[in-house]
Amino acid sequence: MGTIVITSNISLDGVVQDPDGQEGFVRGGWFQAHGGPDLAAWAELETAEALEADAVLLGRASDEWFGSRWNGRDGEWAERLNALPKYVVSSTVEAACWTNGTVLRGDVVDEVKRLKSEVAGEIVVYASNQLVRTLIEQRLADELRLVVFPVVLGSGTRLFEDTAGPVGLRLRESRRLGENLTFVSYAIVG
């Protein structure tokens, strides 16, 4: 049975909105501005994660974002990501934007349960905030991996806005990336 691994870049106060500054959020662009030279260590972590992944699960907007930036790239990380099977949750599109994509049109919970039964390894979820909330609320996510950036943005869409109740976590790993980034991994336990 597959495991759902949510991976996200996040500010210290939990904001995930507009890390590259292209969405028009007044506090966007924090990824590059506060990642700086530590982004090399971040890229090593992300490459290693991609090499271990067996599939990618995305929402529609994230599929469009990644597809517009990753299709046609080369290098070990890009080639691995582009080769992975991708599953896009959407009721509005006919085809995925990112290579090797399949659109999942049914009920999200049923589709993800089916996917977990069909994929034997890690199913990584990038960005896809609405989908992430659903996966956590429905207890379908198994692990949460966060790279915490050293900035407090004060406003913006947060990874955890409102939840139906507490979500139990167990620390699996924490370590420094470069000088100022922190990687943390939690098992979702209930």
PDB file of C-alpha atoms in Angstrom, residues 25-184:
ATOM      1  CA  PHE A  25       0.518  38.389  -3.111  1.00  0.00           C
ATOM      2  CA  VAL A  26       2.063  41.511  -1.584  1.00  0.00           C
ATOM      3  CA  ARG A  27       4.365  39.368   0.596  1.00  0.00           C
ATOM      4  CA  GLY A  28       5.139  36.837  -2.130  1.00  0.00           C
ATOM      5  CA  GLY A  29       8.624  35.961  -3.327  1.00  0.00           C
ATOM      6  CA  TRP A  30       9.795  34.824   0.089  1.00  0.00           C
ATOM      7  CA  PHE A  31      11.307  31.552  -1.184  1.00  0.00           C
ATOM      8  CA  GLN A  32      14.199  33.137  -3.073  1.00  0.00           C
ATOM      9  CA  ALA A  33      14.528  36.161  -0.798  1.00  0.00           C
ATOM     10  CA  HIS A  34      14.924  34.071   2.360  1.00  0.00           C
ATOM     11  CA  GLY A  35      16.420  30.897   0.896  1.00  0.00           C
ATOM     12  CA  GLY A  36      19.486  32.495  -0.654  1.00  0.00           C
ATOM     13  CA  PRO A  37      22.603  30.326  -0.628  1.00  0.00           C
ATOM     14  CA  ASP A  38      20.769  27.620   1.344  1.00  0.00           C
ATOM     15  CA  LEU A  39      18.749  26.754  -1.751  1.00  0.00           C
ATOM     16  CA  ALA A  40      21.582  24.459  -2.897  1.00  0.00           C
ATOM     17  CA  ALA A  41      21.038  22.279   0.191  1.00  0.00           C
ATOM     18  CA  TRP A  42      17.272  22.533  -0.392  1.00  0.00           C
ATOM     19  CA  ALA A  43      17.722  21.297  -3.992  1.00  0.00           C
ATOM     20  CA  GLU A  44      19.775  18.313  -2.774  1.00  0.00           C
ATOM     21  CA  LEU A  45      16.980  17.377  -0.366  1.00  0.00           C
ATOM     22  CA  GLU A  46      14.318  17.730  -3.060  1.00  0.00           C
ATOM     23  CA  THR A  47      16.336  15.684  -5.555  1.00  0.00           C
ATOM     24  CA  ALA A  48      16.778  12.875  -3.041  1.00  0.00           C
ATOM     25  CA  GLU A  49      13.046  12.941  -2.308  1.00  0.00           C
ATOM     26  CA  ALA A  50      12.183  12.749  -6.013  1.00  0.00           C
ATOM     27  CA  LEU A  51      14.505   9.785  -6.485  1.00  0.00           C
ATOM     28  CA  GLU A  52      12.644   7.916  -3.718  1.00  0.00           C
ATOM     29  CA  ALA A  53       9.139   8.844  -4.914  1.00  0.00           C
ATOM     30  CA  ASP A  54       6.933   6.476  -6.880  1.00  0.00           C
ATOM     31  CA  ALA A  55       4.249   8.968  -7.951  1.00  0.00           C
ATOM     32  CA  VAL A  56       3.149  12.590  -7.574  1.00  0.00           C
ATOM     33  CA  LEU A  57      -0.334  13.734  -6.532  1.00  0.00           C
ATOM     34  CA  LEU A  58      -1.402  17.317  -7.306  1.00  0.00           C
ATOM     35  CA  GLY A  59      -4.339  19.664  -7.481  1.00  0.00           C
ATOM     36  CA  ARG A  60      -5.178  21.307 -10.810  1.00  0.00           C
ATOM     37  CA  ALA A  61      -3.502  24.670 -10.156  1.00  0.00           C
ATOM     38  CA  SER A  62      -0.296  23.011  -8.939  1.00  0.00           C
ATOM     39  CA  ASP A  63      -0.255  20.763 -12.011  1.00  0.00           C
ATOM     40  CA  GLU A  64      -0.463  23.865 -14.200  1.00  0.00           C
ATOM     41  CA  TRP A  65       2.277  25.598 -12.208  1.00  0.00           C
ATOM     42  CA  PHE A  66       4.685  22.635 -12.315  1.00  0.00           C
ATOM     43  CA  GLY A  67       3.849  21.738 -15.910  1.00  0.00           C
ATOM     44  CA  SER A  68       4.674  25.252 -17.096  1.00  0.00           C
ATOM     45  CA  ARG A  69       8.038  25.183 -15.325  1.00  0.00           C
ATOM     46  CA  TRP A  70       9.252  21.565 -15.390  1.00  0.00           C
ATOM     47  CA  ASN A  71       8.251  20.114 -18.755  1.00  0.00           C
ATOM     48  CA  GLY A  72      11.381  20.027 -20.914  1.00  0.00           C
ATOM     49  CA  ARG A  73      13.887  20.674 -18.116  1.00  0.00           C
ATOM     50  CA  ASP A  74      16.909  18.434 -17.862  1.00  0.00           C
ATOM     51  CA  GLY A  75      19.194  17.253 -15.108  1.00  0.00           C
ATOM     52  CA  GLU A  76      18.765  14.409 -12.628  1.00  0.00           C
ATOM     53  CA  TRP A  77      16.063  16.065 -10.520  1.00  0.00           C
ATOM     54  CA  ALA A  78      13.987  17.321 -13.468  1.00  0.00           C
ATOM     55  CA  GLU A  79      14.292  14.098 -15.407  1.00  0.00           C
ATOM     56  CA  ARG A  80      13.118  12.085 -12.406  1.00  0.00           C
ATOM     57  CA  LEU A  81      10.179  14.382 -11.696  1.00  0.00           C
ATOM     58  CA  ASN A  82       9.134  14.460 -15.334  1.00  0.00           C
ATOM     59  CA  ALA A  83       9.312  10.651 -15.573  1.00  0.00           C
ATOM     60  CA  LEU A  84       7.182   9.978 -12.486  1.00  0.00           C
ATOM     61  CA  PRO A  85       3.496   9.192 -12.963  1.00  0.00           C
ATOM     62  CA  LYS A  86       1.389  12.144 -11.842  1.00  0.00           C
ATOM     63  CA  TYR A  87      -2.202  12.133 -10.650  1.00  0.00           C
ATOM     64  CA  VAL A  88      -4.124  15.395 -10.816  1.00  0.00           C
ATOM     65  CA  VAL A  89      -7.311  15.882  -8.811  1.00  0.00           C
ATOM     66  CA  SER A  90      -9.694  18.047 -10.837  1.00  0.00           C
ATOM     67  CA  SER A  91     -13.291  18.208 -11.955  1.00  0.00           C
ATOM     68  CA  THR A  92     -12.611  20.911 -14.552  1.00  0.00           C
ATOM     69  CA  VAL A  93      -9.768  19.773 -16.819  1.00  0.00           C
ATOM     70  CA  GLU A  94      -9.578  16.990 -19.376  1.00  0.00           C
ATOM     71  CA  ALA A  95      -5.818  16.532 -19.440  1.00  0.00           C
ATOM     72  CA  ALA A  96      -2.922  17.146 -17.081  1.00  0.00           C
ATOM     73  CA  CYS A  97      -0.345  19.816 -17.951  1.00  0.00           C
ATOM     74  CA  TRP A  98       2.705  18.078 -16.493  1.00  0.00           C
ATOM     75  CA  THR A  99       4.143  15.090 -18.351  1.00  0.00           C
ATOM     76  CA  ASN A 100       2.863  11.603 -17.496  1.00  0.00           C
ATOM     77  CA  GLY A 101      -0.248  13.029 -15.865  1.00  0.00           C
ATOM     78  CA  THR A 102      -3.609  11.379 -15.315  1.00  0.00           C
ATOM     79  CA  VAL A 103      -6.631  13.385 -14.205  1.00  0.00           C
ATOM     80  CA  LEU A 104      -8.627  11.930 -11.303  1.00  0.00           C
ATOM     81  CA  ARG A 105     -12.211  13.162 -11.733  1.00  0.00           C
ATOM     82  CA  GLY A 106     -14.098  11.155  -9.132  1.00  0.00           C
ATOM     83  CA  ASP A 107     -14.604  11.756  -5.444  1.00  0.00           C
ATOM     84  CA  VAL A 108     -11.255  12.862  -4.011  1.00  0.00           C
ATOM     85  CA  VAL A 109     -11.386  10.519  -1.026  1.00  0.00           C
ATOM     86  CA  ASP A 110     -12.303   7.485  -3.128  1.00  0.00           C
ATOM     87  CA  GLU A 111      -9.712   8.293  -5.797  1.00  0.00           C
ATOM     88  CA  VAL A 112      -6.908   8.731  -3.264  1.00  0.00           C
ATOM     89  CA  LYS A 113      -7.837   5.519  -1.436  1.00  0.00           C
ATOM     90  CA  ARG A 114      -7.729   3.693  -4.768  1.00  0.00           C
ATOM     91  CA  LEU A 115      -4.391   5.320  -5.647  1.00  0.00           C
ATOM     92  CA  LYS A 116      -2.897   4.308  -2.290  1.00  0.00           C
ATOM     93  CA  SER A 117      -3.959   0.714  -2.941  1.00  0.00           C
ATOM     94  CA  GLU A 118      -2.401   0.703  -6.435  1.00  0.00           C
ATOM     95  CA  VAL A 119       0.922   2.494  -5.821  1.00  0.00           C
ATOM     96  CA  ALA A 120       3.296   0.530  -3.628  1.00  0.00           C
ATOM     97  CA  GLY A 121       5.608   3.340  -2.503  1.00  0.00           C
ATOM     98  CA  GLU A 122       5.651   7.066  -1.795  1.00  0.00           C
ATOM     99  CA  ILE A 123       3.050   9.296  -3.409  1.00  0.00           C
ATOM    100  CA  VAL A 124       4.414  12.809  -2.969  1.00  0.00           C
ATOM    101  CA  VAL A 125       2.104  15.825  -2.830  1.00  0.00           C
ATOM    102  CA  TYR A 126       3.661  19.146  -3.844  1.00  0.00           C
ATOM    103  CA  ALA A 127       1.935  22.487  -3.104  1.00  0.00           C
ATOM    104  CA  SER A 128      -1.806  21.767  -3.717  1.00  0.00           C
ATOM    105  CA  ASN A 129      -3.017  23.464  -0.524  1.00  0.00           C
ATOM    106  CA  GLN A 130      -6.707  22.643  -0.904  1.00  0.00           C
ATOM    107  CA  LEU A 131      -5.904  19.002  -1.660  1.00  0.00           C
ATOM    108  CA  VAL A 132      -3.485  18.862   1.287  1.00  0.00           C
ATOM    109  CA  ARG A 133      -6.199  20.045   3.659  1.00  0.00           C
ATOM    110  CA  THR A 134      -8.573  17.390   2.353  1.00  0.00           C
ATOM    111  CA  LEU A 135      -5.953  14.658   2.694  1.00  0.00           C
ATOM    112  CA  ILE A 136      -5.221  15.649   6.284  1.00  0.00           C
ATOM    113  CA  GLU A 137      -8.893  16.089   7.237  1.00  0.00           C
ATOM    114  CA  GLN A 138      -9.783  12.715   5.772  1.00  0.00           C
ATOM    115  CA  ARG A 139      -6.780  11.036   7.437  1.00  0.00           C
ATOM    116  CA  LEU A 140      -5.360   9.952   4.080  1.00  0.00           C
ATOM    117  CA  ALA A 141      -1.927  11.577   4.498  1.00  0.00           C
ATOM    118  CA  ASP A 142       0.797   9.552   6.182  1.00  0.00           C
ATOM    119  CA  GLU A 143       3.740  11.943   6.443  1.00  0.00           C
ATOM    120  CA  LEU A 144       4.344  15.677   6.463  1.00  0.00           C
ATOM    121  CA  ARG A 145       7.725  17.029   5.288  1.00  0.00           C
ATOM    122  CA  LEU A 146       8.335  20.726   5.700  1.00  0.00           C
ATOM    123  CA  VAL A 147      11.189  23.022   4.806  1.00  0.00           C
ATOM    124  CA  VAL A 148      10.819  26.001   7.112  1.00  0.00           C
ATOM    125  CA  PHE A 149      12.112  29.300   5.740  1.00  0.00           C
ATOM    126  CA  PRO A 150      13.468  31.895   8.204  1.00  0.00           C
ATOM    127  CA  VAL A 151      10.790  34.540   7.772  1.00  0.00           C
ATOM    128  CA  VAL A 152       7.556  35.553   9.485  1.00  0.00           C
ATOM    129  CA  LEU A 153       5.232  36.916   6.813  1.00  0.00           C
ATOM    130  CA  GLY A 154       2.389  37.927   9.122  1.00  0.00           C
ATOM    131  CA  SER A 155      -0.387  37.160   6.640  1.00  0.00           C
ATOM    132  CA  GLY A 156      -1.190  34.885   3.735  1.00  0.00           C
ATOM    133  CA  THR A 157      -2.613  31.451   3.151  1.00  0.00           C
ATOM    134  CA  ARG A 158      -1.332  29.053   5.757  1.00  0.00           C
ATOM    135  CA  LEU A 159      -0.824  25.328   5.423  1.00  0.00           C
ATOM    136  CA  PHE A 160      -3.117  24.774   8.397  1.00  0.00           C
ATOM    137  CA  GLU A 161      -5.983  27.245   8.339  1.00  0.00           C
ATOM    138  CA  ASP A 162      -9.002  25.663  10.005  1.00  0.00           C
ATOM    139  CA  THR A 163      -9.131  21.984  10.810  1.00  0.00           C
ATOM    140  CA  ALA A 164     -12.043  19.911  12.068  1.00  0.00           C
ATOM    141  CA  GLY A 165      -9.938  18.901  15.037  1.00  0.00           C
ATOM    142  CA  PRO A 166      -6.423  18.243  16.248  1.00  0.00           C
ATOM    143  CA  VAL A 167      -4.054  16.310  14.004  1.00  0.00           C
ATOM    144  CA  GLY A 168      -1.527  14.234  15.918  1.00  0.00           C
ATOM    145  CA  LEU A 169       2.061  14.207  14.680  1.00  0.00           C
ATOM    146  CA  ARG A 170       5.173  12.247  15.644  1.00  0.00           C
ATOM    147  CA  LEU A 171       8.576  13.727  14.826  1.00  0.00           C
ATOM    148  CA  ARG A 172      10.535  11.508  12.466  1.00  0.00           C
ATOM    149  CA  GLU A 173      13.434  13.797  11.597  1.00  0.00           C
ATOM    150  CA  SER A 174      14.663  17.352  11.912  1.00  0.00           C
ATOM    151  CA  ARG A 175      17.827  18.900  10.564  1.00  0.00           C
ATOM    152  CA  ARG A 176      19.371  22.072   9.340  1.00  0.00           C
ATOM    153  CA  LEU A 177      19.668  22.751   5.615  1.00  0.00           C
ATOM    154  CA  GLY A 178      22.512  25.111   4.930  1.00  0.00           C
ATOM    155  CA  GLU A 179      22.678  27.904   7.480  1.00  0.00           C
ATOM    156  CA  ASN A 180      19.065  29.050   7.862  1.00  0.00           C
ATOM    157  CA  LEU A 181      16.564  26.496   6.554  1.00  0.00           C
ATOM    158  CA  THR A 182      15.109  23.710   8.680  1.00  0.00           C
ATOM    159  CA  PHE A 183      13.772  20.385   7.423  1.00  0.00           C
ATOM    160  CA  VAL A 184      11.246  18.589   9.615  1.00  0.00           C
TER     161      VAL A 184
END
